[in-house]
């Protein structure tokens, strides 16, 4: 039973991480897909001086197997200095399977730090067959991510230590250890990627997206963004409202929120997901957490405290399950449907609680963190996410301020709140570490997270074509309220709701959602604002 459940969860987790499943290889490709992209006719209209070479570049595509084509695009590291250093963005195109193309559909699976190239390789499950027929599905690794001139901070062994470190310090000594761990990460980022680090925020990624639109030959941007990918899409719409084509923002993030607001929102989201799991668990004969709500939450919080005091043994004697790793192991199954995630989570908790064995929770944590069994990591998402989140949502919390926020965060979620309360302090430590290493400084106040702009003002995108915002009522990672807020901010926003607990809705099991999204992508037809699809 345990092996079967684990195997099922491993497949489901990979699917959830990318929002899709594997696509079989195709034979051949449409004959009218050229090997070189012709830039859009109005590629240079209204752009800033010095950016013309980027907008008019011709993308040369090469066969990279199984019917896919790969290319790279060049963009400036700093848009304020287009004549300065450049970086390369990795692209993968799954050509339209039909001969009546509507253009390109750029896709991003979230993160920050997830690979859009890998996402597009799963194009057959990223979008429906009907959309595949009409669009070239184009994935890109955002600047600093994976194959797009990636940031590099620490080696895999050092990353193991960073991710396992105590994220809920209890005293001044533990706070000092936490700060030192984050400063070590910052020092590595500065040493290996110091010139790039100040320029990997989402505002720059959105500008890259417009360069890609033009270079692909599209007059307007057609885009599917999930989770963090909705943040990219929202900032794009705000910067380039007249170039908005058909934008699907699924699992939306509200750009106006502060870092603390985002943390509190996620605490609420994970708490809802935990409640759904507990409702299921109490109906089982073997619920590992007991039979009542208060007992279950106290037991789960106690397990995390136990792992904090003495990490649980695993099948790798060199890698015990720390509190932080247990946190990741618990939340991964909560991203999934009940059929996919609940039974494996219950088994993992039972093993931890009755046998002090953290092996299954460690397996889930490794899946969440994309750590391979040989100790390597897939990509650099675990480094990118800290840098981008702190750049986009700057916080300057002191240790005392973080401690003071614990009560508010714990009131929202006894289990998850304490982990999320320290985000602002983490960003402060990261910014201090970067500045100390010479990244940014007083002469460049926008170059470090603490000096970054305040949270984004409301995104209105006046004059933009209709933008479809999709929210799931029980989404654990991007709470439904964020989708409501974003759709209200956008002058042309239309809200589509999925009454479910999964993270993101398109191709998550609802024909109602899929048909509404397809009608929009294929014909530009939007559902009535506020339409709700049942699970």
Short mmCIF file of C-alpha atoms in Angstrom, two decimals:
data_model
loop_
_atom_site.label_atom_id
_atom_site.label_comp_id
_atom_site.label_asym_id
_atom_site.label_seq_id
_atom_site.Cartn_x
_atom_site.Cartn_y
_atom_site.Cartn_z
CA UNK A 1 0.00 0.00 0.00
CA UNK A 2 2.72 2.47 0.96
CA UNK A 3 4.69 1.82 -2.23
CA UNK A 4 1.61 2.13 -4.41
CA UNK A 5 0.58 5.35 -2.72
CA UNK A 6 4.08 6.77 -3.00
CA UNK A 7 4.33 5.93 -6.68
CA UNK A 8 0.98 7.57 -7.32
CA UNK A 9 1.97 10.68 -5.40
CA UNK A 10 5.28 10.97 -7.25
CA UNK A 11 3.47 11.07 -10.58
CA UNK A 12 0.80 13.45 -9.27
CA UNK A 13 3.39 15.77 -7.74
CA UNK A 14 5.30 16.13 -10.97
CA UNK A 15 2.02 16.79 -12.75
CA UNK A 16 1.04 19.41 -10.17
CA UNK A 17 4.42 21.12 -10.25
CA UNK A 18 4.08 21.73 -13.98
CA UNK A 19 0.28 21.75 -14.10
CA UNK A 20 0.28 18.97 -16.66
CA UNK A 21 1.28 15.46 -17.63
CA UNK A 22 3.62 14.01 -20.20
CA UNK A 23 2.94 14.48 -23.90
CA UNK A 24 3.75 11.70 -26.35
CA UNK A 25 6.15 12.47 -29.16
CA UNK A 26 4.60 13.68 -32.40
CA UNK A 27 5.62 12.67 -35.87
CA UNK A 28 6.56 15.68 -37.94
CA UNK A 29 5.21 19.22 -37.71
CA UNK A 30 3.14 21.57 -39.87
CA UNK A 31 5.00 22.41 -43.05
CA UNK A 32 4.26 26.15 -42.76
CA UNK A 33 6.19 26.68 -39.49
CA UNK A 34 9.37 28.51 -40.54
CA UNK A 35 12.79 27.93 -39.04
CA UNK A 36 13.18 31.69 -38.58
CA UNK A 37 10.63 33.96 -36.92
CA UNK A 38 9.78 37.21 -38.66
CA UNK A 39 9.32 40.06 -36.16
CA UNK A 40 5.91 41.67 -35.84
CA UNK A 41 5.23 44.43 -38.42
CA UNK A 42 4.95 47.08 -35.70
CA UNK A 43 7.83 45.71 -33.65
CA UNK A 44 9.48 49.09 -33.04
CA UNK A 45 6.34 51.19 -32.67
CA UNK A 46 6.32 53.09 -29.39
CA UNK A 47 9.38 51.43 -27.92
CA UNK A 48 12.17 53.28 -26.15
CA UNK A 49 15.26 54.31 -28.12
CA UNK A 50 17.98 51.70 -28.09
CA UNK A 51 15.65 48.71 -27.84
CA UNK A 52 15.11 48.32 -31.61
CA UNK A 53 17.68 45.51 -32.07
CA UNK A 54 15.94 43.38 -29.45
CA UNK A 55 12.45 43.86 -30.85
CA UNK A 56 13.50 43.22 -34.45
CA UNK A 57 15.74 40.20 -33.85
CA UNK A 58 14.98 37.10 -35.88
CA UNK A 59 14.68 33.93 -33.83
CA UNK A 60 16.33 30.96 -35.46
CA UNK A 61 14.72 27.66 -34.53
CA UNK A 62 16.47 24.31 -34.46
CA UNK A 63 15.04 20.83 -34.10
CA UNK A 64 15.45 19.65 -30.51
CA UNK A 65 13.67 16.31 -30.80
CA UNK A 66 10.18 14.85 -30.59
CA UNK A 67 8.74 17.52 -32.84
CA UNK A 68 9.89 20.47 -30.72
CA UNK A 69 11.99 23.43 -31.79
CA UNK A 70 14.40 25.41 -29.63
CA UNK A 71 15.86 28.89 -29.89
CA UNK A 72 17.28 31.73 -27.82
CA UNK A 73 16.36 35.39 -27.66
CA UNK A 74 18.62 38.24 -26.59
CA UNK A 75 17.43 40.89 -24.13
CA UNK A 76 19.25 43.63 -22.19
CA UNK A 77 20.25 42.88 -18.63
CA UNK A 78 19.18 46.43 -17.72
CA UNK A 79 16.44 48.05 -19.80
CA UNK A 80 17.67 51.45 -18.64
CA UNK A 81 20.96 50.66 -20.37
CA UNK A 82 20.06 48.79 -23.58
CA UNK A 83 23.58 49.25 -24.95
CA UNK A 84 25.09 47.42 -21.99
CA UNK A 85 25.28 43.75 -21.12
CA UNK A 86 22.78 41.29 -22.57
CA UNK A 87 21.48 37.87 -21.58
CA UNK A 88 19.99 34.93 -23.45
CA UNK A 89 16.46 33.59 -22.89
CA UNK A 90 15.94 29.90 -23.64
CA UNK A 91 12.83 29.10 -25.72
CA UNK A 92 11.02 25.93 -26.76
CA UNK A 93 8.22 25.82 -29.30
CA UNK A 94 5.67 23.08 -29.80
CA UNK A 95 4.37 23.99 -33.27
CA UNK A 96 0.63 24.08 -33.84
CA UNK A 97 -0.68 20.71 -34.92
CA UNK A 98 -3.17 22.20 -37.40
CA UNK A 99 -2.69 24.47 -40.38
CA UNK A 100 -4.96 27.33 -39.25
CA UNK A 101 -2.62 28.97 -36.77
CA UNK A 102 -3.72 31.84 -34.56
CA UNK A 103 -0.12 32.66 -33.62
CA UNK A 104 1.94 31.90 -30.54
CA UNK A 105 0.70 31.19 -27.03
CA UNK A 106 3.45 31.94 -24.52
CA UNK A 107 3.17 29.89 -21.32
CA UNK A 108 4.63 30.09 -17.82
CA UNK A 109 3.97 27.53 -15.03
CA UNK A 110 4.83 29.71 -12.02
CA UNK A 111 7.54 29.68 -9.43
CA UNK A 112 9.29 32.08 -9.35
CA UNK A 113 11.96 29.84 -10.81
CA UNK A 114 10.00 27.21 -12.75
CA UNK A 115 11.12 26.39 -16.28
CA UNK A 116 8.78 27.41 -19.06
CA UNK A 117 10.86 25.37 -21.50
CA UNK A 118 10.10 22.18 -19.58
CA UNK A 119 6.46 23.25 -19.32
CA UNK A 120 6.11 23.66 -23.08
CA UNK A 121 7.55 20.17 -23.58
CA UNK A 122 4.33 18.98 -21.95
CA UNK A 123 2.22 21.09 -24.31
CA UNK A 124 -0.30 18.33 -24.95
CA UNK A 125 -1.41 18.56 -21.33
CA UNK A 126 -0.77 22.26 -20.74
CA UNK A 127 -3.62 23.08 -23.13
CA UNK A 128 -6.35 21.07 -24.83
CA UNK A 129 -5.98 19.42 -28.20
CA UNK A 130 -8.12 22.15 -29.77
CA UNK A 131 -5.77 24.88 -28.57
CA UNK A 132 -2.73 22.83 -29.64
CA UNK A 133 -4.15 22.77 -33.16
CA UNK A 134 -4.35 26.55 -33.42
CA UNK A 135 -1.35 27.87 -31.47
CA UNK A 136 2.37 27.36 -31.34
CA UNK A 137 2.91 26.71 -27.62
CA UNK A 138 6.06 28.62 -26.64
CA UNK A 139 7.74 28.20 -23.27
CA UNK A 140 10.54 30.42 -22.00
CA UNK A 141 12.81 30.26 -19.00
CA UNK A 142 12.54 33.71 -17.36
CA UNK A 143 15.75 35.66 -16.90
CA UNK A 144 17.95 34.06 -14.28
CA UNK A 145 16.08 30.75 -14.45
CA UNK A 146 17.30 27.33 -15.66
CA UNK A 147 18.81 27.81 -19.13
CA UNK A 148 18.25 31.58 -19.42
CA UNK A 149 21.59 32.96 -18.17
CA UNK A 150 20.81 31.46 -14.75
CA UNK A 151 21.71 32.92 -11.40
CA UNK A 152 23.91 30.62 -9.35
CA UNK A 153 24.37 31.05 -5.62
CA UNK A 154 25.48 27.83 -3.89
CA UNK A 155 26.32 24.25 -4.75
CA UNK A 156 23.89 21.38 -4.12
CA UNK A 157 25.37 20.39 -0.75
CA UNK A 158 25.15 23.99 0.48
CA UNK A 159 21.59 24.20 -0.85
CA UNK A 160 20.70 21.11 1.18
CA UNK A 161 21.87 22.89 4.31
CA UNK A 162 20.05 26.11 3.42
CA UNK A 163 16.71 24.39 2.80
CA UNK A 164 16.97 22.25 5.93
CA UNK A 165 17.88 25.17 8.19
CA UNK A 166 15.58 26.30 11.00
CA UNK A 167 12.93 28.63 9.56
CA UNK A 168 11.16 29.27 12.90
CA UNK A 169 13.89 30.52 15.26
CA UNK A 170 13.04 30.39 18.95
CA UNK A 171 15.78 32.54 20.48
CA UNK A 172 18.51 35.03 19.61
CA UNK A 173 21.04 32.30 18.84
CA UNK A 174 18.70 30.63 16.34
CA UNK A 175 17.86 34.01 14.78
CA UNK A 176 21.57 34.63 14.32
CA UNK A 177 21.95 31.20 12.67
CA UNK A 178 19.03 31.95 10.34
CA UNK A 179 20.51 35.30 9.37
CA UNK A 180 23.92 33.75 8.75
CA UNK A 181 22.40 31.07 6.50
CA UNK A 182 20.59 33.69 4.39
CA UNK A 183 23.66 35.93 4.23
CA UNK A 184 25.71 32.97 3.00
CA UNK A 185 23.20 32.47 0.20
CA UNK A 186 23.38 36.18 -0.66
CA UNK A 187 27.17 36.10 -0.72
CA UNK A 188 27.11 33.20 -3.16
CA UNK A 189 24.59 34.99 -5.38
CA UNK A 190 26.75 38.11 -5.37
CA UNK A 191 29.94 36.22 -6.17
CA UNK A 192 28.52 34.14 -8.99
CA UNK A 193 25.77 36.33 -10.46
CA UNK A 194 26.14 39.78 -8.96
CA UNK A 195 25.58 41.71 -12.19
CA UNK A 196 22.34 39.87 -12.93
CA UNK A 197 20.75 39.65 -9.46
CA UNK A 198 19.43 43.25 -9.34
CA UNK A 199 17.60 42.71 -12.64
CA UNK A 200 15.64 39.49 -12.21
CA UNK A 201 12.48 41.03 -10.75
CA UNK A 202 9.13 40.42 -12.42
CA UNK A 203 8.89 43.91 -13.93
CA UNK A 204 11.91 43.06 -16.08
CA UNK A 205 10.49 39.62 -16.93
CA UNK A 206 7.32 41.34 -18.18
CA UNK A 207 9.44 43.55 -20.44
CA UNK A 208 11.18 40.44 -21.77
CA UNK A 209 7.76 39.05 -22.59
CA UNK A 210 7.06 41.97 -24.90
CA UNK A 211 10.37 41.47 -26.70
CA UNK A 212 9.45 37.80 -27.19
CA UNK A 213 5.99 38.74 -28.50
CA UNK A 214 7.50 41.00 -31.13
CA UNK A 215 10.30 38.61 -32.09
CA UNK A 216 7.79 35.77 -32.50
CA UNK A 217 5.89 37.92 -35.01
CA UNK A 218 2.74 38.53 -32.95
CA UNK A 219 1.13 41.97 -32.88
CA UNK A 220 -0.51 41.17 -29.54
CA UNK A 221 0.47 38.84 -26.72
CA UNK A 222 -1.43 35.61 -26.19
CA UNK A 223 -0.41 34.14 -22.85
CA UNK A 224 -1.26 31.43 -20.31
CA UNK A 225 0.26 32.07 -16.89
CA UNK A 226 -0.32 29.95 -13.82
CA UNK A 227 0.35 30.89 -10.19
CA UNK A 228 3.41 33.23 -10.21
CA UNK A 229 2.98 33.31 -13.99
CA UNK A 230 -0.14 35.42 -13.39
CA UNK A 231 2.03 38.07 -11.76
CA UNK A 232 4.14 38.25 -14.93
CA UNK A 233 0.98 38.54 -17.03
CA UNK A 234 -0.58 41.20 -14.80
CA UNK A 235 2.53 43.40 -14.92
CA UNK A 236 2.72 42.89 -18.67
CA UNK A 237 -0.86 44.10 -19.08
CA UNK A 238 -0.13 47.10 -16.90
CA UNK A 239 2.97 48.05 -18.90
CA UNK A 240 1.63 47.24 -22.38
CA UNK A 241 -2.20 47.38 -22.28
CA UNK A 242 -2.50 48.07 -26.01
CA UNK A 243 -0.55 44.89 -26.80
CA UNK A 244 -2.74 42.56 -24.71
CA UNK A 245 -4.26 39.78 -26.78
CA UNK A 246 -5.78 36.80 -24.98
CA UNK A 247 -4.36 36.53 -21.46
CA UNK A 248 -5.37 33.69 -19.12
CA UNK A 249 -4.20 34.32 -15.54
CA UNK A 250 -4.91 31.09 -13.62
CA UNK A 251 -4.29 30.93 -9.86
CA UNK A 252 -3.88 34.67 -9.64
CA UNK A 253 -1.56 36.74 -7.48
CA UNK A 254 -2.57 40.26 -6.44
CA UNK A 255 0.43 42.48 -7.30
CA UNK A 256 -0.57 45.15 -4.77
CA UNK A 257 0.03 42.97 -1.72
CA UNK A 258 3.00 43.43 0.57
CA UNK A 259 5.23 40.52 1.49
CA UNK A 260 3.46 40.13 4.84
CA UNK A 261 0.06 40.23 3.14
CA UNK A 262 1.16 37.49 0.77
CA UNK A 263 2.44 35.42 3.68
CA UNK A 264 -0.80 35.80 5.61
CA UNK A 265 -2.78 34.96 2.48
CA UNK A 266 -0.80 31.79 1.95
CA UNK A 267 -1.21 30.86 5.61
CA UNK A 268 -4.98 31.11 5.12
CA UNK A 269 -4.78 29.14 1.88
CA UNK A 270 -2.81 26.29 3.40
CA UNK A 271 -5.11 26.32 6.42
CA UNK A 272 -8.13 25.84 4.13
CA UNK A 273 -6.34 23.03 2.34
CA UNK A 274 -5.53 21.42 5.70
CA UNK A 275 -9.18 21.69 6.72
CA UNK A 276 -10.22 19.89 3.53
CA UNK A 277 -7.69 17.14 4.25
CA UNK A 278 -8.89 16.79 7.84
CA UNK A 279 -12.52 16.52 6.72
CA UNK A 280 -11.46 13.59 4.55
CA UNK A 281 -9.20 12.13 7.21
CA UNK A 282 -11.85 12.06 9.95
CA UNK A 283 -14.01 9.90 7.68
CA UNK A 284 -11.29 7.27 7.51
CA UNK A 285 -10.81 4.51 10.06
CA UNK A 286 -7.10 5.24 10.40
CA UNK A 287 -6.68 9.04 10.44
CA UNK A 288 -3.15 9.62 11.71
CA UNK A 289 -4.05 12.94 13.34
CA UNK A 290 -6.95 11.78 15.49
CA UNK A 291 -10.67 12.34 15.32
CA UNK A 292 -11.25 16.01 16.13
CA UNK A 293 -10.19 19.28 14.59
CA UNK A 294 -8.43 20.66 17.67
CA UNK A 295 -6.64 17.37 18.32
CA UNK A 296 -5.47 17.09 14.72
CA UNK A 297 -4.02 20.58 14.51
CA UNK A 298 -2.33 20.23 17.89
CA UNK A 299 -0.85 16.89 16.83
CA UNK A 300 0.46 18.28 13.57
CA UNK A 301 1.94 21.35 15.26
CA UNK A 302 3.49 19.06 17.84
CA UNK A 303 5.10 16.95 15.12
CA UNK A 304 6.72 20.05 13.67
CA UNK A 305 7.96 21.13 17.10
CA UNK A 306 9.39 17.66 17.61
CA UNK A 307 11.24 17.85 14.30
CA UNK A 308 12.55 21.27 15.34
CA UNK A 309 13.97 19.90 18.58
CA UNK A 310 15.23 16.59 17.19
CA UNK A 311 14.94 15.88 13.45
CA UNK A 312 13.27 12.59 12.52
CA UNK A 313 15.31 9.74 11.11
CA UNK A 314 14.93 8.87 7.42
CA UNK A 315 16.30 6.15 5.16
CA UNK A 316 19.33 8.42 4.63
CA UNK A 317 21.27 8.66 7.88
CA UNK A 318 22.95 11.83 6.64
CA UNK A 319 19.66 13.64 6.00
CA UNK A 320 17.27 13.68 8.95
CA UNK A 321 13.90 15.36 8.53
CA UNK A 322 14.15 18.85 10.02
CA UNK A 323 11.16 21.04 10.79
CA UNK A 324 11.58 22.98 7.55
CA UNK A 325 11.75 19.84 5.44
CA UNK A 326 8.70 18.44 7.26
CA UNK A 327 6.83 21.63 6.36
CA UNK A 328 7.59 21.10 2.66
CA UNK A 329 6.64 17.43 2.93
CA UNK A 330 3.27 18.27 4.44
CA UNK A 331 2.27 21.01 2.02
CA UNK A 332 3.11 19.17 -1.21
CA UNK A 333 0.17 16.71 -1.00
CA UNK A 334 -2.13 19.62 -0.11
CA UNK A 335 -1.57 21.04 -3.61
CA UNK A 336 -3.19 17.93 -5.06
CA UNK A 337 -6.70 16.57 -5.28
CA UNK A 338 -8.03 14.33 -2.53
CA UNK A 339 -7.59 11.25 -4.71
CA UNK A 340 -3.97 12.13 -5.43
CA UNK A 341 -2.63 13.50 -2.19
CA UNK A 342 -4.66 12.69 0.89
CA UNK A 343 -3.97 8.98 1.40
CA UNK A 344 -0.19 9.37 0.88
CA UNK A 345 -0.11 12.32 3.30
CA UNK A 346 -2.00 10.31 5.92
CA UNK A 347 0.49 7.43 5.50
CA UNK A 348 3.46 9.78 5.81
CA UNK A 349 2.05 11.37 8.97
CA UNK A 350 1.27 7.97 10.48
CA UNK A 351 4.82 6.81 9.85
CA UNK A 352 6.23 9.98 11.42
CA UNK A 353 3.93 9.96 14.45
CA UNK A 354 3.98 6.26 15.31
CA UNK A 355 7.51 5.29 14.29
CA UNK A 356 9.42 8.61 14.34
CA UNK A 357 10.23 7.89 10.71
CA UNK A 358 10.38 10.91 8.39
CA UNK A 359 11.21 8.98 5.21
CA UNK A 360 7.94 9.56 3.36
CA UNK A 361 7.70 13.21 4.37
CA UNK A 362 11.30 13.65 3.19
CA UNK A 363 10.38 12.07 -0.14
CA UNK A 364 7.53 14.54 -0.53
CA UNK A 365 9.80 17.44 0.45
CA UNK A 366 12.32 16.37 -2.17
CA UNK A 367 9.58 16.23 -4.79
CA UNK A 368 8.45 19.73 -3.81
CA UNK A 369 12.03 21.06 -3.91
CA UNK A 370 12.89 19.14 -7.10
CA UNK A 371 15.77 17.32 -5.44
CA UNK A 372 16.94 14.13 -7.12
CA UNK A 373 17.95 10.94 -5.29
CA UNK A 374 21.61 11.58 -6.16
CA UNK A 375 21.58 14.91 -4.31
CA UNK A 376 21.35 17.15 -7.35
CA UNK A 377 18.54 19.62 -8.00
CA UNK A 378 16.56 20.20 -11.16
CA UNK A 379 17.28 23.80 -12.04
CA UNK A 380 17.84 26.72 -9.70
CA UNK A 381 14.29 27.48 -8.55
CA UNK A 382 15.16 27.26 -4.85
CA UNK A 383 17.64 30.11 -5.27
CA UNK A 384 15.58 32.18 -7.70
CA UNK A 385 12.44 32.15 -5.56
CA UNK A 386 14.05 33.97 -2.64
CA UNK A 387 15.67 36.60 -4.85
CA UNK A 388 12.60 37.34 -6.96
CA UNK A 389 10.09 37.32 -4.12
CA UNK A 390 12.20 39.72 -2.08
CA UNK A 391 12.74 41.94 -5.11
CA UNK A 392 9.05 42.02 -5.99
CA UNK A 393 7.70 42.34 -2.44
CA UNK A 394 10.34 44.16 -0.44
CA UNK A 395 10.24 43.95 3.32
CA UNK A 396 12.56 45.46 5.92
CA UNK A 397 11.41 43.60 9.04
CA UNK A 398 13.78 43.34 11.97
CA UNK A 399 13.96 40.21 14.09
CA UNK A 400 11.86 41.93 16.77
CA UNK A 401 9.23 42.89 14.20
CA UNK A 402 9.11 39.33 12.87
CA UNK A 403 8.70 38.00 16.42
CA UNK A 404 5.92 40.50 17.03
CA UNK A 405 4.06 39.25 13.92
CA UNK A 406 4.06 35.63 15.12
CA UNK A 407 0.83 36.06 17.03
CA UNK A 408 -1.02 37.35 13.95
CA UNK A 409 0.36 34.63 11.68
CA UNK A 410 -0.27 31.88 14.24
CA UNK A 411 -3.85 33.06 14.71
CA UNK A 412 -4.39 32.54 10.99
CA UNK A 413 -2.71 29.12 11.02
CA UNK A 414 -1.36 27.34 14.08
CA UNK A 415 0.52 24.94 11.80
CA UNK A 416 1.76 27.07 8.89
CA UNK A 417 1.74 30.61 10.28
CA UNK A 418 5.05 30.44 12.18
CA UNK A 419 6.93 29.51 9.00
CA UNK A 420 5.52 32.39 6.99
CA UNK A 421 5.94 35.05 9.68
CA UNK A 422 9.71 35.27 9.15
CA UNK A 423 9.57 36.19 5.45
CA UNK A 424 10.18 39.91 5.97
CA UNK A 425 13.18 39.30 8.17
CA UNK A 426 14.51 36.85 5.59
CA UNK A 427 14.29 39.52 2.89
CA UNK A 428 16.07 42.00 5.15
CA UNK A 429 18.90 39.54 5.76
CA UNK A 430 19.13 38.77 2.04
CA UNK A 431 19.29 42.45 1.13
CA UNK A 432 21.91 43.15 3.79
CA UNK A 433 23.98 40.23 2.58
CA UNK A 434 23.83 41.40 -1.04
CA UNK A 435 24.73 44.96 -0.10
CA UNK A 436 27.59 43.77 2.05
CA UNK A 437 28.89 41.80 -0.94
CA UNK A 438 28.72 44.89 -3.15
CA UNK A 439 25.47 44.23 -5.02
CA UNK A 440 23.54 47.52 -5.10
CA UNK A 441 24.35 50.08 -2.45
CA UNK A 442 23.62 53.71 -1.75
CA UNK A 443 24.41 54.74 -5.30
CA UNK A 444 21.81 52.31 -6.66
CA UNK A 445 18.89 52.12 -4.24
CA UNK A 446 16.79 49.92 -6.54
CA UNK A 447 19.38 47.18 -6.81
CA UNK A 448 18.68 45.30 -3.58
CA UNK A 449 15.41 43.90 -2.26
CA UNK A 450 15.10 46.42 0.59
CA UNK A 451 15.63 49.27 -1.85
CA UNK A 452 13.22 47.93 -4.44
CA UNK A 453 10.02 49.85 -5.16
CA UNK A 454 7.07 49.56 -2.82
CA UNK A 455 4.42 46.95 -3.71
CA UNK A 456 2.96 47.58 -7.11
CA UNK A 457 0.01 49.96 -7.37
CA UNK A 458 -3.26 48.52 -8.69
CA UNK A 459 -2.94 47.15 -12.22
CA UNK A 460 -5.63 48.71 -14.37
CA UNK A 461 -4.35 48.11 -17.94
CA UNK A 462 -6.79 50.68 -19.38
CA UNK A 463 -7.88 49.91 -22.92
CA UNK A 464 -6.70 46.30 -22.85
CA UNK A 465 -8.73 43.58 -24.50
CA UNK A 466 -10.62 41.32 -22.05
CA UNK A 467 -8.33 39.45 -19.64
CA UNK A 468 -9.53 36.16 -18.16
CA UNK A 469 -8.65 35.72 -14.45
CA UNK A 470 -9.25 32.24 -13.05
CA UNK A 471 -9.47 31.51 -9.32
CA UNK A 472 -10.06 28.34 -7.29
CA UNK A 473 -12.08 28.77 -4.10
CA UNK A 474 -9.86 26.44 -2.04
CA UNK A 475 -6.52 27.05 -3.72
CA UNK A 476 -3.85 26.45 -1.05
CA UNK A 477 -1.07 28.56 -2.60
CA UNK A 478 -2.83 31.45 -4.34
CA UNK A 479 -5.99 32.16 -2.33
CA UNK A 480 -9.18 32.88 -4.21
CA UNK A 481 -9.37 36.41 -2.80
CA UNK A 482 -6.29 37.29 -4.86
CA UNK A 483 -8.07 36.35 -8.08
CA UNK A 484 -11.08 38.41 -7.04
CA UNK A 485 -8.86 41.41 -6.33
CA UNK A 486 -6.87 41.17 -9.55
CA UNK A 487 -9.98 40.85 -11.72
CA UNK A 488 -11.44 43.94 -10.04
CA UNK A 489 -8.27 45.97 -10.57
CA UNK A 490 -8.01 45.18 -14.28
CA UNK A 491 -10.27 47.46 -16.30
CA UNK A 492 -11.12 44.55 -18.61
CA UNK A 493 -10.76 41.72 -16.08
CA UNK A 494 -13.27 38.87 -16.16
CA UNK A 495 -13.38 36.44 -13.22
CA UNK A 496 -13.94 32.71 -13.76
CA UNK A 497 -14.28 30.65 -10.56
CA UNK A 498 -13.63 26.96 -9.90
CA UNK A 499 -15.20 25.57 -6.74
CA UNK A 500 -12.42 23.17 -5.80
CA UNK A 501 -9.31 22.77 -3.63
CA UNK A 502 -6.68 22.31 -6.36
CA UNK A 503 -3.96 24.82 -7.20
CA UNK A 504 -4.95 26.38 -10.58
CA UNK A 505 -8.01 25.30 -12.52
CA UNK A 506 -7.39 24.87 -16.26
CA UNK A 507 -7.04 21.18 -17.14
CA UNK A 508 -7.57 20.23 -13.49
CA UNK A 509 -10.64 18.08 -14.12
CA UNK A 510 -13.44 20.54 -14.90
CA UNK A 511 -14.96 20.50 -18.40
CA UNK A 512 -16.73 23.74 -17.50
CA UNK A 513 -13.43 25.54 -16.84
CA UNK A 514 -11.69 24.00 -19.84
CA UNK A 515 -14.49 24.93 -22.23
CA UNK A 516 -14.61 28.51 -20.97
CA UNK A 517 -10.83 28.97 -21.29
CA UNK A 518 -10.80 27.38 -24.74
CA UNK A 519 -13.64 29.59 -25.98
CA UNK A 520 -11.60 32.59 -24.91
CA UNK A 521 -8.30 31.43 -26.42
CA UNK A 522 -9.84 30.21 -29.67
CA UNK A 523 -12.56 32.79 -30.31
CA UNK A 524 -11.98 35.61 -27.83
CA UNK A 525 -15.29 34.82 -26.14
CA UNK A 526 -15.26 35.51 -22.42
CA UNK A 527 -17.67 33.98 -19.90
CA UNK A 528 -19.96 36.19 -17.86
CA UNK A 529 -17.96 37.88 -15.12
CA UNK A 530 -18.32 35.82 -11.95
CA UNK A 531 -19.16 32.53 -13.68
CA UNK A 532 -18.59 29.61 -11.27
CA UNK A 533 -17.85 26.02 -12.24
CA UNK A 534 -18.58 23.23 -9.77
CA UNK A 535 -15.93 20.65 -8.91
#
